[in-house]
Tab-separated table of C-alpha atoms and ligand atoms in Angstrom:
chain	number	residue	atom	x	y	z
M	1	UNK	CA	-9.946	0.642	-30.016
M	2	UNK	CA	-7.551	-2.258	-30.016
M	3	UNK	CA	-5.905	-3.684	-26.789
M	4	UNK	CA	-2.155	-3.282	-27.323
M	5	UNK	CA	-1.480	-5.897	-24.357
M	6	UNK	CA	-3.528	-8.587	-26.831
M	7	UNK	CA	-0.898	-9.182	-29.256
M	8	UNK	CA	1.750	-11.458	-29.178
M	9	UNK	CA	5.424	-10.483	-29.810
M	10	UNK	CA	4.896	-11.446	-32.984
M	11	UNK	CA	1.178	-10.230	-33.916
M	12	UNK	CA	2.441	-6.888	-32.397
M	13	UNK	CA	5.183	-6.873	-35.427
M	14	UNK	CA	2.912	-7.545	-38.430
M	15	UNK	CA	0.651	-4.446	-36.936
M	16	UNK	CA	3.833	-2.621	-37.264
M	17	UNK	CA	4.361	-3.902	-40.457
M	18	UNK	CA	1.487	-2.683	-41.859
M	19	UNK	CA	1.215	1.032	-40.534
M	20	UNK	CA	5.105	0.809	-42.009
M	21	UNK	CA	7.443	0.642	-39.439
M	22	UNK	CA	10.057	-1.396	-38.647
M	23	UNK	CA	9.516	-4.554	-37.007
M	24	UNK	CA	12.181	-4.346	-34.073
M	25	UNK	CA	9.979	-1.297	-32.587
M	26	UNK	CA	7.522	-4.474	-31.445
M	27	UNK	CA	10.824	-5.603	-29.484
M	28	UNK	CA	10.955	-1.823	-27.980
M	29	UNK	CA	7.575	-1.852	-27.300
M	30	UNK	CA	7.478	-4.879	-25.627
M	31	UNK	CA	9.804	-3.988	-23.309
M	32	UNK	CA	8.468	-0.748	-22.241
M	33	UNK	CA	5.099	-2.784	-21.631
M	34	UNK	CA	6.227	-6.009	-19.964
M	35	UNK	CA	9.614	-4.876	-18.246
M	36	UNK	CA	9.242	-1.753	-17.673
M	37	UNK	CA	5.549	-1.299	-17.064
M	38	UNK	CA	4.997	1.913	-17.767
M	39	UNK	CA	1.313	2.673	-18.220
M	40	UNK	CA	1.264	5.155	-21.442
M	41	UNK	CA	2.506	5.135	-24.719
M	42	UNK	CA	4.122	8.980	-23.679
M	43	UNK	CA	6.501	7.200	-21.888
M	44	UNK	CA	8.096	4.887	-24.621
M	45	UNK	CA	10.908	7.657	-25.404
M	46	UNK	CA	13.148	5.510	-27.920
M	47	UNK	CA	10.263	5.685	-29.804
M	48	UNK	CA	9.836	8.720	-32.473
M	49	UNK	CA	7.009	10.937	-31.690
M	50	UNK	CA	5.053	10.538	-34.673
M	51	UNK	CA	5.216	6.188	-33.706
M	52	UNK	CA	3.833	6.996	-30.302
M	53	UNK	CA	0.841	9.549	-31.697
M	54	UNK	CA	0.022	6.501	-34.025
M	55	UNK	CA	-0.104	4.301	-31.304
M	56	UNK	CA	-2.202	6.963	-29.283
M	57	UNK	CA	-4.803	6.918	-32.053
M	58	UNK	CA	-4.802	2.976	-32.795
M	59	UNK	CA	-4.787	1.826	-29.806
M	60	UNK	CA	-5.612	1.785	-25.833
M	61	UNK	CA	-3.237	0.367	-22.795
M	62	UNK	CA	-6.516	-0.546	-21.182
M	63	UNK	CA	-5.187	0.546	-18.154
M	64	UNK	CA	-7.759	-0.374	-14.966
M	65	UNK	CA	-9.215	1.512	-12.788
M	66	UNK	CA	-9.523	0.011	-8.932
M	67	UNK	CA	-13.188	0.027	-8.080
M	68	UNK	CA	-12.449	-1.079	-5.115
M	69	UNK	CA	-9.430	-2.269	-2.785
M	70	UNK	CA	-9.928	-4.515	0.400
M	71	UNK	CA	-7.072	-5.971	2.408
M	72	UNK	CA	-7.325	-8.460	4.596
M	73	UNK	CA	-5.652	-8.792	7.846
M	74	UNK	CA	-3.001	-11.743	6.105
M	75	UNK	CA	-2.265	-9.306	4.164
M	76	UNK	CA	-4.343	-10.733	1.137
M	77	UNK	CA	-5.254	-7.534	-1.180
M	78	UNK	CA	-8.529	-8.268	-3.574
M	79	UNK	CA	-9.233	-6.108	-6.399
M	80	UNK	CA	-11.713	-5.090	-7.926
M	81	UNK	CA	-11.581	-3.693	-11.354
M	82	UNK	CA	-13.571	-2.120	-13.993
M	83	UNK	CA	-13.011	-3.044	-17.326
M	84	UNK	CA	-13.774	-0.268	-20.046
M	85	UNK	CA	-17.119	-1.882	-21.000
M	86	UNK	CA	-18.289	-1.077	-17.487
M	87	UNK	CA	-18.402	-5.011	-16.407
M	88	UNK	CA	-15.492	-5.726	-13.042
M	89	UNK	CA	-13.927	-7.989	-12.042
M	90	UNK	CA	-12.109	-9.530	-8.930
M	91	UNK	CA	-8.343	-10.026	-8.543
M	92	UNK	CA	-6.781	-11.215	-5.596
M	93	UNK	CA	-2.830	-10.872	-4.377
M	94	UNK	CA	-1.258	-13.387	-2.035
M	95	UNK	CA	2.225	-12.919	-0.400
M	96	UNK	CA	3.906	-15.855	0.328
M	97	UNK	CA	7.405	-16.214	2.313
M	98	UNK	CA	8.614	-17.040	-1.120
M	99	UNK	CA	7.011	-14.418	-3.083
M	100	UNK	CA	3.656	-12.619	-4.460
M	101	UNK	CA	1.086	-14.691	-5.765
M	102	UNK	CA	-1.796	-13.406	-7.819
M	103	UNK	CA	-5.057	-15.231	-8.872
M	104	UNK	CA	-6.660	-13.816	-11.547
M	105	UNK	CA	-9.985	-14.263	-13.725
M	106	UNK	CA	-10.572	-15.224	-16.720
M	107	UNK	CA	-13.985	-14.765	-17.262
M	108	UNK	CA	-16.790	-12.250	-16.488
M	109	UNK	CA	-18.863	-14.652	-14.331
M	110	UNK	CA	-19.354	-18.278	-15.359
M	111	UNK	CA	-20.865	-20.985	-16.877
M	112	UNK	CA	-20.242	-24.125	-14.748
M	113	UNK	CA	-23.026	-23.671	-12.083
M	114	UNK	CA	-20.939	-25.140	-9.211
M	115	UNK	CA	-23.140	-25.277	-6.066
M	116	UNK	CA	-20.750	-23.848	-3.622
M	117	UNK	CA	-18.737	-21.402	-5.580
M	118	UNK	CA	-20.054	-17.842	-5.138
M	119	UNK	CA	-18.439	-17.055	-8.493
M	120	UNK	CA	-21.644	-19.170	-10.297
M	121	UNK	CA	-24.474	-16.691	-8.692
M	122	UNK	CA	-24.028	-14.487	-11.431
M	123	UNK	CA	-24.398	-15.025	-14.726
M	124	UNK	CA	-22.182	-15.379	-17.622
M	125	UNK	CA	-21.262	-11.972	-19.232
M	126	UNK	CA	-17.715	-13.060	-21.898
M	127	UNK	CA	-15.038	-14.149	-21.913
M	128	UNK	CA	-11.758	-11.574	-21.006
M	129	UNK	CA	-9.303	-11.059	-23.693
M	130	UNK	CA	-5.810	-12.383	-23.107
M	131	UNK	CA	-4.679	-8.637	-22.489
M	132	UNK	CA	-7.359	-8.050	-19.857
M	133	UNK	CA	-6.136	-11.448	-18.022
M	134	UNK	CA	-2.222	-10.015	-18.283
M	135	UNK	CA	-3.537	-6.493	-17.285
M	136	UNK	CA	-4.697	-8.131	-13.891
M	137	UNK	CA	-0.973	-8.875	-12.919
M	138	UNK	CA	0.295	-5.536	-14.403
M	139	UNK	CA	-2.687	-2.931	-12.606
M	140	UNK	CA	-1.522	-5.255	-9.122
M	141	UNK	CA	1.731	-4.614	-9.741
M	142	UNK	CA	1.458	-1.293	-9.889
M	143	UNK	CA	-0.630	-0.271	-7.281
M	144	UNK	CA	0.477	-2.815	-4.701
M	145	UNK	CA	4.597	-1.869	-5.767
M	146	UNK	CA	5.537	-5.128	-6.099
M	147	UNK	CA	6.997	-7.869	-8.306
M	148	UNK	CA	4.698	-10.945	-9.060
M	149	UNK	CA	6.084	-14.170	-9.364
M	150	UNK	CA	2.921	-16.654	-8.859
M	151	UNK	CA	-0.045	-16.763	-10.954
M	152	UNK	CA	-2.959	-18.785	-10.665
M	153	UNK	CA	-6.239	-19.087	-12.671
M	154	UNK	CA	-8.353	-19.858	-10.259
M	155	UNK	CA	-10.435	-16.320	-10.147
M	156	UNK	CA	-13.849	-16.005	-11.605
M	157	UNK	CA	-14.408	-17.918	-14.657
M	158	UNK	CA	-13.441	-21.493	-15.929
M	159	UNK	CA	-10.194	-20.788	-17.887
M	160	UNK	CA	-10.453	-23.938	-20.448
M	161	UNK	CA	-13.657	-22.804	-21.227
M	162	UNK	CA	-11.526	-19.754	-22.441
M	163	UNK	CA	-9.136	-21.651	-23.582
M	164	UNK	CA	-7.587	-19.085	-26.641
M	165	UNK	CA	-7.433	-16.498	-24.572
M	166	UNK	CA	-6.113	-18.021	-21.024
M	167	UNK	CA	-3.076	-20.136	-23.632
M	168	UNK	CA	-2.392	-16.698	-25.702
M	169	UNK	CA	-2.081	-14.854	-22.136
M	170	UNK	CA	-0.279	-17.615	-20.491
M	171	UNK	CA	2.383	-17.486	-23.334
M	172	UNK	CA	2.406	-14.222	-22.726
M	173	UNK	CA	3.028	-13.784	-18.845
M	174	UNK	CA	5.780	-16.828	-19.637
M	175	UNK	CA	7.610	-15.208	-22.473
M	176	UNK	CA	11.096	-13.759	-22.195
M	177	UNK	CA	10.502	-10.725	-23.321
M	178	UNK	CA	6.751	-11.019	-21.794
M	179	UNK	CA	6.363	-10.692	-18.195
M	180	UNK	CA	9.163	-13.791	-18.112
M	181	UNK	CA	7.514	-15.550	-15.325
M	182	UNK	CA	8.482	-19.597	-15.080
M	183	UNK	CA	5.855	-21.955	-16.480
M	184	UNK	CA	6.088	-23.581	-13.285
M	185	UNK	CA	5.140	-20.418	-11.706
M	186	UNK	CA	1.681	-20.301	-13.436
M	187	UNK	CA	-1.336	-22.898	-12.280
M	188	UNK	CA	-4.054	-23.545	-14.355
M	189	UNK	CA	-7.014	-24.993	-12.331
M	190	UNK	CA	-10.421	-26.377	-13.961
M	191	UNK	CA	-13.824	-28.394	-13.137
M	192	UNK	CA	-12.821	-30.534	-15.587
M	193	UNK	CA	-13.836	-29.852	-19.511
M	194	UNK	CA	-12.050	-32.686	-20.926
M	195	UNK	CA	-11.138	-31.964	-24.241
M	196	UNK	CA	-9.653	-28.908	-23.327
M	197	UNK	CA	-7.308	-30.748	-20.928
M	198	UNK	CA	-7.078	-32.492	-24.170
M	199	UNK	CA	-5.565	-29.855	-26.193
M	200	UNK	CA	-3.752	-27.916	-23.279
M	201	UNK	CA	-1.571	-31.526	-22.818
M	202	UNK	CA	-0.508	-30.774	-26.185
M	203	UNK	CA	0.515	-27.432	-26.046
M	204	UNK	CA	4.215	-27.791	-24.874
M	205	UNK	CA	3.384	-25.376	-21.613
M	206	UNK	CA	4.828	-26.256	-18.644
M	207	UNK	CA	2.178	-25.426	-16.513
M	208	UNK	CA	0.517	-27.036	-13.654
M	209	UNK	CA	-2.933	-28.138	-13.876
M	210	UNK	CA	-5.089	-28.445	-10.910
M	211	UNK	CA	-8.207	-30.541	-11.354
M	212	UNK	CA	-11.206	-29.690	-9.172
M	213	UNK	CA	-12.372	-32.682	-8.548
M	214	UNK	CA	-14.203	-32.577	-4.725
M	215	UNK	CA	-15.697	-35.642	-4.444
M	216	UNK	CA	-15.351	-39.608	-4.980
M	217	UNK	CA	-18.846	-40.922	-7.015
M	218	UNK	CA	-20.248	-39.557	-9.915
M	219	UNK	CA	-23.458	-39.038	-8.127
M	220	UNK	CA	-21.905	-37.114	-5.516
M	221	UNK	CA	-19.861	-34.990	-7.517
M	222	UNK	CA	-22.629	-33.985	-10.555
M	223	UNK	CA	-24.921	-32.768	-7.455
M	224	UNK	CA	-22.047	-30.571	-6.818
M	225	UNK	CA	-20.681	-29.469	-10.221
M	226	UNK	CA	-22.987	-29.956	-12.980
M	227	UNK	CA	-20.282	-30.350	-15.640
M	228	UNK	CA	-20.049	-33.841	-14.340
M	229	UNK	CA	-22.748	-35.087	-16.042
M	230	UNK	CA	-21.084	-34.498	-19.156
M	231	UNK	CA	-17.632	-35.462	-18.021
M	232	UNK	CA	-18.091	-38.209	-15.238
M	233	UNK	CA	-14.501	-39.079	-13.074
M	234	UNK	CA	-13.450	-41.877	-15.202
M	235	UNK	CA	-12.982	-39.605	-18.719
M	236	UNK	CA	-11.769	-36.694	-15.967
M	237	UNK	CA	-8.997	-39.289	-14.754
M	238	UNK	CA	-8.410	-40.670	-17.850
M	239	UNK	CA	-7.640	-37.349	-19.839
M	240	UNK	CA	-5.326	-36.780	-16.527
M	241	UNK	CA	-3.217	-39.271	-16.761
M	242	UNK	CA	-2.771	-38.703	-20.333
M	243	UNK	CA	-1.447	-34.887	-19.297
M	244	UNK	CA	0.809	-36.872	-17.121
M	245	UNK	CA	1.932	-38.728	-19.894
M	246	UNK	CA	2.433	-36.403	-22.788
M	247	UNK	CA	3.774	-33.326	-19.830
M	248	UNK	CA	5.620	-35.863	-17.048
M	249	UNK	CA	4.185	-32.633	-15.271
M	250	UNK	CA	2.164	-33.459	-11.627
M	251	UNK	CA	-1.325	-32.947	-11.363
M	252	UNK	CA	-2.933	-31.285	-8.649
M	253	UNK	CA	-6.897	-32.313	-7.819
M	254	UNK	CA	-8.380	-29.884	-5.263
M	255	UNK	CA	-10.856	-31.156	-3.218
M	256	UNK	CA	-12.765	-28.800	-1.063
M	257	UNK	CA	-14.072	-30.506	2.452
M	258	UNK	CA	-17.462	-30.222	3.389
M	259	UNK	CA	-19.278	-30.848	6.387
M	260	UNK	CA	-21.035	-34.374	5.975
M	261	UNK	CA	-21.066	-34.243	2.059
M	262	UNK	CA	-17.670	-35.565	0.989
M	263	UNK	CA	-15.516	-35.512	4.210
M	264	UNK	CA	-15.291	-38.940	5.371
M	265	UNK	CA	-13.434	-41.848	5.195
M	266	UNK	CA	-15.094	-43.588	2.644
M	267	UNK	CA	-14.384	-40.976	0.834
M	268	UNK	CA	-10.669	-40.457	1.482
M	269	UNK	CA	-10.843	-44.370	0.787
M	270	UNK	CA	-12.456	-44.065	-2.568
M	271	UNK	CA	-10.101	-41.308	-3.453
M	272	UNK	CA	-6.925	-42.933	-2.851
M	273	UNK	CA	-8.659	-45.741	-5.339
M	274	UNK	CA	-9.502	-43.275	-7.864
M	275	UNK	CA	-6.048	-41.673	-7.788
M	276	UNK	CA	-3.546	-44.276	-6.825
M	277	UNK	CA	-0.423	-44.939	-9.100
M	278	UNK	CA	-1.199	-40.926	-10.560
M	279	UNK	CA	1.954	-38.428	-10.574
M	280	UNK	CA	-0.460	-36.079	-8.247
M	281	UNK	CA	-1.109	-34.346	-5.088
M	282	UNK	CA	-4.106	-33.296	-3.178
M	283	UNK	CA	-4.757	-29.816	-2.362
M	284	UNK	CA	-7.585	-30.264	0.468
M	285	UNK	CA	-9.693	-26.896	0.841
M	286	UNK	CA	-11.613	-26.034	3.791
M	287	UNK	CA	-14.774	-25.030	2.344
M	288	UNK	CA	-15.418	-21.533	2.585
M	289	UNK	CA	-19.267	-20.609	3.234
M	290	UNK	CA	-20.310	-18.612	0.419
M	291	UNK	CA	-24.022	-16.478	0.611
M	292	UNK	CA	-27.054	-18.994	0.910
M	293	UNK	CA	-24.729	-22.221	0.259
M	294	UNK	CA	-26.082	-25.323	1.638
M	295	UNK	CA	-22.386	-25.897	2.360
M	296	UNK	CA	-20.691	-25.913	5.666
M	297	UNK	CA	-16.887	-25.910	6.637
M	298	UNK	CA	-15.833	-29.717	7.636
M	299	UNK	CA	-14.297	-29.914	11.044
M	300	UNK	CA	-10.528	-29.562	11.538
M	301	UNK	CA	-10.483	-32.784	13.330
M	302	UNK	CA	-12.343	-34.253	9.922
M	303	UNK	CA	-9.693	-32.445	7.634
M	304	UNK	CA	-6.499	-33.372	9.675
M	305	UNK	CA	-8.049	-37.095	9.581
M	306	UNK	CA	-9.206	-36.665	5.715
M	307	UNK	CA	-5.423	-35.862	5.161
M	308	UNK	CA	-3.549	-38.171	7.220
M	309	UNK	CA	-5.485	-41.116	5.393
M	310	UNK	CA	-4.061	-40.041	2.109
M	311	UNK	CA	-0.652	-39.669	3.264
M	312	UNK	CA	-0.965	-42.912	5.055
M	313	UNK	CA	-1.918	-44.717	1.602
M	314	UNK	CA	0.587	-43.083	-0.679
M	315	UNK	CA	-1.392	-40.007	-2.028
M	316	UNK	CA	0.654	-36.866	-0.881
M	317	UNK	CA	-1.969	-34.275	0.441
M	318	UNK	CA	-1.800	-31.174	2.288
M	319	UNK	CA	-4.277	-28.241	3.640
M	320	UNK	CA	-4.767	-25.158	1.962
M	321	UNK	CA	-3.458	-22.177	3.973
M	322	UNK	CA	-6.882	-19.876	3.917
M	323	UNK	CA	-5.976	-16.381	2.998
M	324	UNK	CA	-8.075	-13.347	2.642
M	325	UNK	CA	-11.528	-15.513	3.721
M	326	UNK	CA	-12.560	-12.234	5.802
M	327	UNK	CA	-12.912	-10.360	2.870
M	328	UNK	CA	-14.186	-12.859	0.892
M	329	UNK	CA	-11.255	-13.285	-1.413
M	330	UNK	CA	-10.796	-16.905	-0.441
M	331	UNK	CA	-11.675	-19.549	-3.167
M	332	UNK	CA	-15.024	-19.898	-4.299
M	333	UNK	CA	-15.856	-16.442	-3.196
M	334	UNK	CA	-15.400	-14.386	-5.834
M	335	UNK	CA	-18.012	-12.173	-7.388
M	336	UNK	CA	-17.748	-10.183	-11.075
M	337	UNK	CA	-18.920	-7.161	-9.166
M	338	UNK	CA	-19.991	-6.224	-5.706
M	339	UNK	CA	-23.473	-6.459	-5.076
M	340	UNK	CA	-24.920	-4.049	-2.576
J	1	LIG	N1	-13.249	-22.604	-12.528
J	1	LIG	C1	-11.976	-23.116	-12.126
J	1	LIG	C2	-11.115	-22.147	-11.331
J	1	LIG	C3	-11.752	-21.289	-10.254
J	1	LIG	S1	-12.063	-21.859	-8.664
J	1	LIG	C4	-12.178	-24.394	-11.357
J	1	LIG	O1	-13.309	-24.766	-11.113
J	1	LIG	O2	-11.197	-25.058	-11.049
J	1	LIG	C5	-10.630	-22.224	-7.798
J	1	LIG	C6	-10.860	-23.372	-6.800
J	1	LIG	O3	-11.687	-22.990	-5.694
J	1	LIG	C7	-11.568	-24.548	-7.459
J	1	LIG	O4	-10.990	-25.753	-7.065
J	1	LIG	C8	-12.958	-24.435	-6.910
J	1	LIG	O5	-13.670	-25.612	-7.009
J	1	LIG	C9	-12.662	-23.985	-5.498
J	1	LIG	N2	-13.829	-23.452	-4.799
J	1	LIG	C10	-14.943	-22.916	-5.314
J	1	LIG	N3	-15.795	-22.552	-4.340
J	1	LIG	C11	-15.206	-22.848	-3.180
J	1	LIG	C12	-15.571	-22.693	-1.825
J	1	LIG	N4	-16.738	-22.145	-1.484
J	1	LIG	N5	-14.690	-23.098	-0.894
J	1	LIG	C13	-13.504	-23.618	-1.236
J	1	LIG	N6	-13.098	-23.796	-2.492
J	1	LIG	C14	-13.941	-23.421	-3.462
């Protein structure tokens, strides 16, 4: 059966169209989905009866179920869901003084092989649909009771390497009669597949991208993430600064600090080098140990001092706040399901 929440506003009116009815009853049914939020077709009631049965038969909500619900004592909630093929996957909700933030996936498992990220232990299963990656912030929502007005792709899965799917749902969660969330309000973070970054620069979304970038050499940083070999720093910059250029929109490079691998000064050196004159900031991530990593947390004295060279040389940076790392929902520590 056909996902309802994968059409577009206007997708969802051609359907109509062709099982004859008006086009304005996408409009209705929009709203009932998006603002709302009810979870059946039942409850659409400005819809006639025999509209909802057809909708019944043709197509599924794709409601999900909670496999499981762990909150952390921030406050952090992660998810985990089970999709109607029987795969799950992980969803996490922040709240923030100003607001909720979600992080969803947009893939079950992943392809990039990054050496610290938990998410790469598993294998690649597909891609989600763009109505599974809205149904994350809608099956929150609902069970949590609250409004979402953050998102961030930076759950399982690379979301360029999805790219039709994590746009379509992005337009989506933005659009007015969507979930009407800010472009601003939604982050987009990759490893860095470079003609993606390409196309996304051209897609008139006013997004922010967050580049994962982690270390400051090309031999450093392939021994880390893998996908360097085929996109080495200098394309990775370069495509940046063209986002810059074609957005004006700031980009964001996480680097995650680990324990005598990238957190010293020649690094922080190297990195202002690489990034100086960008429109950017620095996220800085205390590593979070993942199962059998070779990776250890850098010292707070290391991180403070990581920081307060970048600031000193004109690269704005600032610390992650760590939420939800005691039940593993903190970066790099998601799973597609829980292994026991
Ligand atoms: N695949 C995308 C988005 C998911 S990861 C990407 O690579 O950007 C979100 C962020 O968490 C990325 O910057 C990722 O590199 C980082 N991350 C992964 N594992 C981590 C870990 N163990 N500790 C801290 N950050 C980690």
């Amino acid at each position: 059966m056909k996902n309802i929440k994968d059409y577009s506003l206007d997708e969802l009116k051609e359907e109509l169209k062709a099982i004859g009815e008006k086009p304005f009853r996408a409009e209705q049914i929009f709203k009932w989905l998006y603002q709302e939020k009810v979870i059946s077709f039942e409850e659409m009631t400005n819809l006639s009866l025999t509209l909802r049965e057809k909708l019944v038969q043709n197509y599924t909500m794709d409601n999900f179920g909670i496999l499981q619900k762990q909150e952390s004592s921030d406050g952090t909630i992660k998810y985990l869901f089970d999709l109607l093929d029987g795969n799950a996957i992980e969803t996490v909700l922040m709240s923030y003084h100003h607001g909720y933030s979600i992080c969803v996936s947009s893939q079950v498992g992943c392809k990039m092989g990054c050496k610290f990220c938990a998410s790469t232990g598993i294998n690649f299963i597909r891609n989600l649909s763009s109505g599974e990656i809205v149904e994350q912030i809608l099956a929150v929502e609902q069970d949590a009771g609250v409004t979402i007005s953050n998102v961030v792709f930076m759950g399982i899965g690379e979301p360029l390497d999805n790219y039709d799917h994590v746009v379509k749902a992005i337009r989506l969660i933005n659009h007015p009669k969507g979930l009407n969330i800010g472009a601003r309000h939604i982050s987009i973070s990759t490893s860095g597949l470079v003609p993606k970054i390409e196309d996304l620069a051209k897609e008139n979304i006013q997004c922010t991208l967050s580049i994962s970038l982690h270390a400051t050499t090309n031999e450093k940083r392939s021994e880390m993430m893998p996908v360097n070999t085929r996109y080495p720093i200098e394309e990775l910059l370069e495509a940046c600064r063209n986002y810059t250029k074609l957005t004006h929109r700031r980009i964001s490079f996480e680097y995650a600090l680990a324990k005598d691998k990238n957190d010293n000064l020649e690094d922080a050196k190297r990195l202002v080098n690489l990034l100086k004159g960008m429109l950017c900031h620095v996220n800085l991530i205390p590593i979070n140990p993942i199962e059998k990593g070779t990776f250890k947390k850098a010292s707070n004295e290391n991180i403070i001092r990581f920081r307060d060279y970048l600031n000193d040389h004109g690269i704005v940076a600032t610390i992650r706040r760590e939420l939800g790392s005691d039940i593993d929902a903190a970066c790099g520590q998601l799973r597609r399901k829980n292994l026991t």
